[in-house]
Coordinates of C-alpha atoms and ligand atoms in Angstrom, one line a residue:
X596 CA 106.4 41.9 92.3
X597 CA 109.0 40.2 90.6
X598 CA 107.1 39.0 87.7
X599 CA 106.2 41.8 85.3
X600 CA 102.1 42.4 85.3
X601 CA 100.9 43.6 81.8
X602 CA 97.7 43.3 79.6
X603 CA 97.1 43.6 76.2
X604 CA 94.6 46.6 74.9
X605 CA 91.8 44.7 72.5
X606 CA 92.5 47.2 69.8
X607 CA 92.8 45.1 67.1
X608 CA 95.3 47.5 65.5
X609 CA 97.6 48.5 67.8
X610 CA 97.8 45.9 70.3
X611 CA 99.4 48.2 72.6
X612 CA 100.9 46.5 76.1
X613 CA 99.5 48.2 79.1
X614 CA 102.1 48.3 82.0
X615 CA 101.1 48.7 85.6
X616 CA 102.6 50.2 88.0
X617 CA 105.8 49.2 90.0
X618 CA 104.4 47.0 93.3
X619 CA 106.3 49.8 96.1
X620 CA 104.9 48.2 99.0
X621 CA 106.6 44.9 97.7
X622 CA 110.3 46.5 96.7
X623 CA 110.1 48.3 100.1
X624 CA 110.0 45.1 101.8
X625 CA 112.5 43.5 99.8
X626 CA 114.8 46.9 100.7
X627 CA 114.5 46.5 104.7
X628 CA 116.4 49.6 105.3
X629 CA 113.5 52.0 104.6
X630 CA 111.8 51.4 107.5
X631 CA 114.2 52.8 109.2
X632 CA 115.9 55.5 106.8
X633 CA 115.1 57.9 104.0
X634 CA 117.7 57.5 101.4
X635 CA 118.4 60.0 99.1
X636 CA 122.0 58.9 98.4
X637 CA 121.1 56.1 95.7
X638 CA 123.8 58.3 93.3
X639 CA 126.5 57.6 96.0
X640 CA 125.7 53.8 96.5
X641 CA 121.7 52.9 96.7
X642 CA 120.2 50.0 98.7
X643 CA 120.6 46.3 97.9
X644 CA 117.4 44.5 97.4
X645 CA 117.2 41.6 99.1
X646 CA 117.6 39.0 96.5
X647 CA 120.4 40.5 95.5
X648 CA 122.0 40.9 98.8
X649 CA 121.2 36.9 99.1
X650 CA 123.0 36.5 96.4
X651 CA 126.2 37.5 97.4
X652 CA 126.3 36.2 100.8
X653 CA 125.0 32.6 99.1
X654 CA 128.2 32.1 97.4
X655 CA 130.4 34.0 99.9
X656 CA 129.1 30.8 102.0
X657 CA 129.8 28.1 99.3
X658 CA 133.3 29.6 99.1
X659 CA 133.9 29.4 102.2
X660 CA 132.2 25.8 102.7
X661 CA 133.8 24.2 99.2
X662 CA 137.3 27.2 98.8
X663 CA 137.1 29.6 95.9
X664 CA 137.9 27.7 92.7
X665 CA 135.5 24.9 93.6
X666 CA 132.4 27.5 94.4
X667 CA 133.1 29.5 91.0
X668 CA 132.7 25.8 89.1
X669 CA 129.8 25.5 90.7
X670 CA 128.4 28.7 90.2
X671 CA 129.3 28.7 86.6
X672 CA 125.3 29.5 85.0
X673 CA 124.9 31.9 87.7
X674 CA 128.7 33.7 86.8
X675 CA 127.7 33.7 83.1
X676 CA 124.3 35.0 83.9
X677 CA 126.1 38.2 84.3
X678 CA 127.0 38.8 80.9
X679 CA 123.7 37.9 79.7
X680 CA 121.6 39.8 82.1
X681 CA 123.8 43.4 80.9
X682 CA 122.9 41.9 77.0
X683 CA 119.2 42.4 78.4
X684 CA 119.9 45.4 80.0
X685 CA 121.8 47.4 77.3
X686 CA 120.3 45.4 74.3
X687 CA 123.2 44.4 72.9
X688 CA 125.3 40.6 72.7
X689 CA 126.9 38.9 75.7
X690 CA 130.2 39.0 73.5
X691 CA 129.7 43.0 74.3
X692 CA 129.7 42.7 77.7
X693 CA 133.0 42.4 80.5
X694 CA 133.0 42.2 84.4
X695 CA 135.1 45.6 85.8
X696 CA 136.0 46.2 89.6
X697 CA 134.3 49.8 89.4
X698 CA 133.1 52.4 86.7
X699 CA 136.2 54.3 86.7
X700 CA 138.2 50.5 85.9
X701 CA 135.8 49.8 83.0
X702 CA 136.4 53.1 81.8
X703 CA 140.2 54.1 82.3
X704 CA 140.3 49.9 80.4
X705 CA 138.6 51.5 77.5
X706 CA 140.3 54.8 76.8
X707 CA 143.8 53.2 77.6
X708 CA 143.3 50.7 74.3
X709 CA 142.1 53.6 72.4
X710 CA 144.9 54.2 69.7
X711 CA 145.2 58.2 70.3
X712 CA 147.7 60.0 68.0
X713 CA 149.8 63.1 69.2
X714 CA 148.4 66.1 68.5
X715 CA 145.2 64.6 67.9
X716 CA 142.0 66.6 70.2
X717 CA 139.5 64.8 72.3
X718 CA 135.8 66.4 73.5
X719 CA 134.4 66.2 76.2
X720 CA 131.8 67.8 78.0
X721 CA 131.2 70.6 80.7
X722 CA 129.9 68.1 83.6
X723 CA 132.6 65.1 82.7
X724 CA 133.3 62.8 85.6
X725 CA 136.3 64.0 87.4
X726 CA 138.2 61.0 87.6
X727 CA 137.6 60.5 83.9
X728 CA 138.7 64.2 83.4
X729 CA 141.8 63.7 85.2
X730 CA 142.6 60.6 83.2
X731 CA 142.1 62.6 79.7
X732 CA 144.7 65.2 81.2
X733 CA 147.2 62.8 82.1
X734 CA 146.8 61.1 78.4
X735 CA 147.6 64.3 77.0
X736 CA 150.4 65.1 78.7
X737 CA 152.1 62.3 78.1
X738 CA 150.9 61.6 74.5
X739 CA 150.3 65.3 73.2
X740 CA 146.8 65.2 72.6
X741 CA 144.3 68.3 73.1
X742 CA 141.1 68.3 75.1
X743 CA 138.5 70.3 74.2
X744 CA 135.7 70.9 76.6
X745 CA 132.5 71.8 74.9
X746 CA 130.3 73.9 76.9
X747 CA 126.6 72.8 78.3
X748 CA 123.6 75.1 76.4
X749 CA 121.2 77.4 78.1
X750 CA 119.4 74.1 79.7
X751 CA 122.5 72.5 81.3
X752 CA 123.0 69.9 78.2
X753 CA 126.1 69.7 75.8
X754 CA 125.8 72.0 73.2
X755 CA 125.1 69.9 70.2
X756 CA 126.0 73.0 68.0
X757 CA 129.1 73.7 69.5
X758 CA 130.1 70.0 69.4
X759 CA 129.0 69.7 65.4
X760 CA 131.4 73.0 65.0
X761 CA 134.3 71.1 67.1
X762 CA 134.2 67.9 65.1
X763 CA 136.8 67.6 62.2
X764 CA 139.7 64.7 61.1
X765 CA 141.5 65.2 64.1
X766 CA 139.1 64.0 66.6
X767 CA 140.4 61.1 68.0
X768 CA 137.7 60.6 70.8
X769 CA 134.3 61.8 72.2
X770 CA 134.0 61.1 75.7
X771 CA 130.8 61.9 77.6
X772 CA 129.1 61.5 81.1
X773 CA 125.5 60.6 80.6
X774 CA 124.3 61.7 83.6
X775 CA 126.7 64.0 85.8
X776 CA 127.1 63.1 89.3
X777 CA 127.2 66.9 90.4
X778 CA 123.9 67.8 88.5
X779 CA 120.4 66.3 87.7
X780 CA 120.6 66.6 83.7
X781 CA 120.7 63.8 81.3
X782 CA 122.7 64.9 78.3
X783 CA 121.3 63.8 74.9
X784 CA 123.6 61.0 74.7
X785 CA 121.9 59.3 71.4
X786 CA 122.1 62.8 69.6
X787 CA 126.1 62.7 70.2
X788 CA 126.0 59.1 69.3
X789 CA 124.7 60.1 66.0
X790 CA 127.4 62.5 65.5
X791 CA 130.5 60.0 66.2
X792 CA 128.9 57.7 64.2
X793 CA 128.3 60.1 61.4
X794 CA 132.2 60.8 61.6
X795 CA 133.5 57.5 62.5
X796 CA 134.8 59.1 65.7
X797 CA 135.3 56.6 69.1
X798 CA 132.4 57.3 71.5
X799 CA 133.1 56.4 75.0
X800 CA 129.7 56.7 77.0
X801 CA 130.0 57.4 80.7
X802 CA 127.0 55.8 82.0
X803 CA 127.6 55.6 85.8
X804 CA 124.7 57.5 87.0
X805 CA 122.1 56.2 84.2
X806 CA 122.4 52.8 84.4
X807 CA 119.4 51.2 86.5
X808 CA 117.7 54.7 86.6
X809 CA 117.5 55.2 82.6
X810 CA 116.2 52.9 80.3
X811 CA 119.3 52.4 77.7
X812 CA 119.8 51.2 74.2
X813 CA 123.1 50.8 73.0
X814 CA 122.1 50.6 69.7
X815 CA 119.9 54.1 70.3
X816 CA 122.5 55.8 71.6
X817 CA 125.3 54.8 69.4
X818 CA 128.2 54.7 71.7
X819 CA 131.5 52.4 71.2
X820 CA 132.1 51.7 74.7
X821 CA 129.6 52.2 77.4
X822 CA 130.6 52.0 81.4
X823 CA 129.0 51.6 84.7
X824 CA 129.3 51.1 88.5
X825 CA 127.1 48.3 90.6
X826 CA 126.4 50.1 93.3
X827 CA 124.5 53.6 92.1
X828 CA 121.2 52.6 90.7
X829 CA 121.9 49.2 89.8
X830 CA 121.2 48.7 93.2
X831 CA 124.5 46.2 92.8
X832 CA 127.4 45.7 95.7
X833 CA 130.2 47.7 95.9
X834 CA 133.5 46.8 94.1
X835 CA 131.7 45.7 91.1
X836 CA 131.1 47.7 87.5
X837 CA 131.0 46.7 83.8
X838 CA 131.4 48.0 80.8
X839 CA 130.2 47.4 76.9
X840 CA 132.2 47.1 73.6
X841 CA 130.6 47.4 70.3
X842 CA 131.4 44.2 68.5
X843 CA 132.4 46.2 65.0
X844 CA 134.8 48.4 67.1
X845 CA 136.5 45.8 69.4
X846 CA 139.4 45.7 66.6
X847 CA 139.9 49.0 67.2
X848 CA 140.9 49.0 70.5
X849 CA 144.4 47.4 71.8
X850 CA 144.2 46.5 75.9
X851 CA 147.1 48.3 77.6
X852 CA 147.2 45.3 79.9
X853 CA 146.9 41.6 79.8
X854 CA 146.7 37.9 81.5
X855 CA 145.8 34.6 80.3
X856 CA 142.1 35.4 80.7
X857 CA 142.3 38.1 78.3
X858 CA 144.3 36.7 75.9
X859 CA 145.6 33.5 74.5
X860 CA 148.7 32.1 74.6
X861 CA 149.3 30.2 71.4
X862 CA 152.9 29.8 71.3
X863 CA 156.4 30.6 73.4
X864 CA 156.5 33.7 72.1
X865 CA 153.0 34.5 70.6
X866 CA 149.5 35.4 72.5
X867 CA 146.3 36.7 70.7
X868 CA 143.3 39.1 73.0
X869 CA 140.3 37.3 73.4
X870 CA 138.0 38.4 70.5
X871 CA 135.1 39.7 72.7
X872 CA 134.8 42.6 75.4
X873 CA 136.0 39.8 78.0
X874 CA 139.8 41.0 76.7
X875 CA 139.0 44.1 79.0
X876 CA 138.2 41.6 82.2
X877 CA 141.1 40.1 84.7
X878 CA 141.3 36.4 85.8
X879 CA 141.0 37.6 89.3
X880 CA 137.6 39.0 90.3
X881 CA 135.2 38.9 92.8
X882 CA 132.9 35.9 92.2
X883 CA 130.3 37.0 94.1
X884 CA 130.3 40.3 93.2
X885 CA 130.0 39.2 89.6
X886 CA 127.1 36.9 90.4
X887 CA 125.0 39.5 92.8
X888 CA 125.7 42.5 89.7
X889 CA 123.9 40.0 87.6
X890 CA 121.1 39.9 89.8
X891 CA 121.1 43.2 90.2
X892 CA 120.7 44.0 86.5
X893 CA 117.8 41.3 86.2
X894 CA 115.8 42.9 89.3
X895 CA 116.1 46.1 87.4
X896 CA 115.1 44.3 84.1
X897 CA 112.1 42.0 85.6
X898 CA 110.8 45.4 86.9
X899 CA 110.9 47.3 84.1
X900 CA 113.2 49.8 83.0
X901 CA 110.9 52.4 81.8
X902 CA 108.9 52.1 84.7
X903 CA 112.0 53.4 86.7
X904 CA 112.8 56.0 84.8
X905 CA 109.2 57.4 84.9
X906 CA 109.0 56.8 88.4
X907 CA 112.3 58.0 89.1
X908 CA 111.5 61.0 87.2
X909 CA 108.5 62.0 88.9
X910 CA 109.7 61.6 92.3
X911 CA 112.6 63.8 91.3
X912 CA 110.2 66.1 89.7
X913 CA 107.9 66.7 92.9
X914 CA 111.3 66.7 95.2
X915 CA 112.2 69.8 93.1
X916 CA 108.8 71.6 93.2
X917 CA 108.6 71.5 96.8
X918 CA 112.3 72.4 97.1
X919 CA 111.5 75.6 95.5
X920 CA 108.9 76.6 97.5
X921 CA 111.0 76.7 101.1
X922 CA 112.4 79.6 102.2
X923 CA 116.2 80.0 101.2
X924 CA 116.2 77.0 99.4
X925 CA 118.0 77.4 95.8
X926 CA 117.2 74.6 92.7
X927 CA 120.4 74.1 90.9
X928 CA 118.5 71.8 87.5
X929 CA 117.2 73.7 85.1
X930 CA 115.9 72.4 81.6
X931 CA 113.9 69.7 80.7
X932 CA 115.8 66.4 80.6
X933 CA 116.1 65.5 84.1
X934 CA 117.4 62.7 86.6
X935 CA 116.6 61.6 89.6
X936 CA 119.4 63.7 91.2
X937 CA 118.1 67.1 92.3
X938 CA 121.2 69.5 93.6
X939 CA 120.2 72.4 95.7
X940 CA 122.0 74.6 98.6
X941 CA 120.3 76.5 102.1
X942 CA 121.0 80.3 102.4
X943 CA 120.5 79.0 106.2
X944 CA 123.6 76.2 106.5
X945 CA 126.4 75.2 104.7
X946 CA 126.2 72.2 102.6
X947 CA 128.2 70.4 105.0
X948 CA 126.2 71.3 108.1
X949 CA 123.3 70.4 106.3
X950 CA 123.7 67.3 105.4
X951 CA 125.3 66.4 109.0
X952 CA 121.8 67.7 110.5
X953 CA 119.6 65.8 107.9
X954 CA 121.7 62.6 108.7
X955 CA 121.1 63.0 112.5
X956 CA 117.4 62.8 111.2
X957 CA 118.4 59.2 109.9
X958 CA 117.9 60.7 106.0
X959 CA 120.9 60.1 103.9
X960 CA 122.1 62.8 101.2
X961 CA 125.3 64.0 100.1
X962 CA 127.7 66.9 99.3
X963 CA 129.0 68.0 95.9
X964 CA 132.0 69.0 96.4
X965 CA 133.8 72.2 94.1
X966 CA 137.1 70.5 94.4
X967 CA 135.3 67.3 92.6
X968 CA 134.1 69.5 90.0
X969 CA 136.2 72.3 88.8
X970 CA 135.4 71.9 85.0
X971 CA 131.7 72.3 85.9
X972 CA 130.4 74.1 89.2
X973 CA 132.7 77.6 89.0
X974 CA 131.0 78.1 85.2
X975 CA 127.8 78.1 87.1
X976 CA 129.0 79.8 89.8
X977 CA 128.5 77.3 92.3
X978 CA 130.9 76.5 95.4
X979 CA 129.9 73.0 97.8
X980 CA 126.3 71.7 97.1
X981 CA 123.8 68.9 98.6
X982 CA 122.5 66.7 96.3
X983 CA 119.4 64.2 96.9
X984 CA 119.0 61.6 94.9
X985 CA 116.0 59.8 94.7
X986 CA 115.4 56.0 93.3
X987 CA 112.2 54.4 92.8
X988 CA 111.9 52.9 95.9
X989 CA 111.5 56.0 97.2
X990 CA 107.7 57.7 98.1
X991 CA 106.2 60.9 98.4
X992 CA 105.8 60.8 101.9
X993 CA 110.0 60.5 102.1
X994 CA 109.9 63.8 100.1
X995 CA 107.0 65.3 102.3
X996 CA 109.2 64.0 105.6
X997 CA 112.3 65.8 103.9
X998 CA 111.1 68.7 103.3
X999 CA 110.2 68.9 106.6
X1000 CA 113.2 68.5 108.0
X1001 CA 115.2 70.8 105.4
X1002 CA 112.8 73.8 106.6
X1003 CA 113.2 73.6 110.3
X1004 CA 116.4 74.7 110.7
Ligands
PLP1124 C1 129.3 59.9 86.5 C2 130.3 59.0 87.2 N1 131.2 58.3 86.5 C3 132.1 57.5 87.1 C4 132.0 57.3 88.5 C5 133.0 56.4 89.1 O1 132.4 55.2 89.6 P1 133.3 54.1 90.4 O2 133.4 54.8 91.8 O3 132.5 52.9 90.4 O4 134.6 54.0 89.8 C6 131.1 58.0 89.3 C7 131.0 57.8 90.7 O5 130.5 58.6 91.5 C8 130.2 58.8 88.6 O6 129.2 59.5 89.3

């Protein structure tokens, strides 16, 4: 399972590599808690595999057998396996790469070092994060700065017209959420990428939700700064993110904090930031949080990312088809570039009650709540949802089972 089963076609010309499919059977074993649950929260936190899992308890027990400082020596490949297991992950260089305690640390690290200018604007989009929304208000408050939110199109997804019109000197920043938390789109992250880069503007990449489900390129998508939680579909533990720095744009960006991992300090009175995306990191981290995210990102690697994100598609696909055909069910995705979250609300129950009585049937889902999202849900018209969100661990018999459940009410 863990290996990665190809074969070659004979054409001479295109000797094009045949990938089979993902061993379920296999990933469900090594994710014990399926026998006994359907999970459809894997955008809240997902389900550790087991090597992963391993992982962290492993050096939980050396620290507690050898004390913290002598473990983390010990460890040391496995510690610097992180950085090179998100280089194979993103495609980029392990000097890109920094450890973070959660997405919304990588990413409040990033846009804090970002040299913003009063009066200088900022876009964003419709279905931004809202703890990364919060922390573009409070910049512009106290630095003057203007936000400008540009509006999804007719399928859910930025408007790339809109944003073109919006671009001029006086962007400072383009901020964007990959894929929204509170609705089952991918925005076209590369084409935006194409457009900062076009204009030299800072691109910070909000890839919470896409990392481990969506096969991504840095170089493709042609952010600055990318970021990311371990626990959504990374599959990681909890408490642990990362984030990624371009290496041409690490000049550009000044950390608004520092210790003696970060930087240097080269006389009494003189210091100097590391000169890779480890400036962003803190001495003090968890260790084994560190190494299990590492894992994490290889078991997502040695499977296959576009394997996934095909997988993770389909299921997500089906989950919406049979969705739509239940009574008093309402589909909230529409468009064509879709994730593995699928929002929907009952004209029978409130979100809320809903999700109580699908949880008393030992399936996990969540609520979306309006006072999360108040840039995005009242443009749609859209109060409290449920969201399901489906990894590739997941089967179609979990959707058949779930669908059952959803329609007796
Ligand atoms: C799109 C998005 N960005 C950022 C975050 C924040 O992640 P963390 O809780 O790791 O800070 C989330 C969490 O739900 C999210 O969905």
């Amino acid at each position: 399972m863990y290996r990665r089963h190809f074969s070659y076609a004979s054409n001479a010309n295109a000797r094009r590599v045949i990938i089979m499919t993902l061993n379920i059977a296999e990933i469900r074993k090594q994710t014990p808690a399926c026998n006994d649950l359907i999970h459809f929260n894997n955008a809240g936190a997902s389900l550790s595999p087991l090597p992963v899992h391993q992982r962290l308890l492993q050096h939980l027990a050396l620290e507690q057998q050898t004390g913290g400082y002598e473990a983390a020596s010990q460890a040391a490949p496995a510690v610097e396996n992180f950085y090179a297991a998100f280089a194979r992950l993103l495609h980029c260089q392990t000097n890109e790469i920094a450890y973070a305690e959660s997405a919304t640390h990588a990413w409040n690290s990033l846009f804090h070092a970002i040299p913003l200018q009063p009066g200088q604007r900022i876009l964003t989009g419709q279905s931004e994060y809202a703890s990364n929304y919060l922390a573009l208000l409070h910049m512009a408050r106290s630095k003057n700065l203007r936000i400008e939110v540009i509006p999804n199109d007719s399928q859910g997804c930025i408007c790339l017209e809109h944003l073109t019109a919006a671009i001029g000197d006086d962007v400072g920043l383009i901020a964007l959420t990959h894929v929204p938390s509170q609705c089952g789109v991918v925005h076209p992250a590369a084409e935006v990428g194409r457009l900062a880069r076009a204009h030299g503007i800072l691109y910070l990449l909000d890839a919470c939700q896409s990392a481990g489900q969506v096969d991504l390129d840095v170089t493709e998508l042609g952010c600055d700064m990318l970021t990311g939680t371990g626990r959504k579909y990374l599959r990681g533990p909890r408490g642990t993110g990362f984030l990624y720095v371009r290496r041409e744009s690490l000049q550009r960006l000044q950390p608004d904090r520092i210790d003696f991992h970060s930087a240097r300090w080269t006389s009494e009175n003189h210091y100097e930031f590391r000169d890779d995306a480890r400036r962003f990191e803190s001495w003090e981290c968890s260790v084994a949080g560190k190494i299990a995210l590492g894992a994490a990102a290889d078991y997502a690697t040695q499977l296959g990312m576009p394997d996934i994100e095909r997988r993770v598609r389909m299921l997500a696909a089906q989950l919406r088809t049979t969705l739509r055909g239940l009574p008093g069910i309402q589909v909230h995705e529409t468009g064509e570039q879709l994730s593995g979250i699928v929002t929907f609300s009952s004209g029978h129950e409130s979100a809320e009650t809903l999700q109580r009585r699908l949880r008393d049937s030992s399936i996990n889902t969540s609520v979306t709540r309006l006072n999360g999202n108040l840039l995005d849900l009242p443009r749609r018209g859209l109060g409290d949802i449920n969201r399901a969100s489906v990894h590739y661990f997941n089967t179609e018999e979990e959707i058949h089972r779930f669908c059952q459940v959803l329609h007796n009410t």
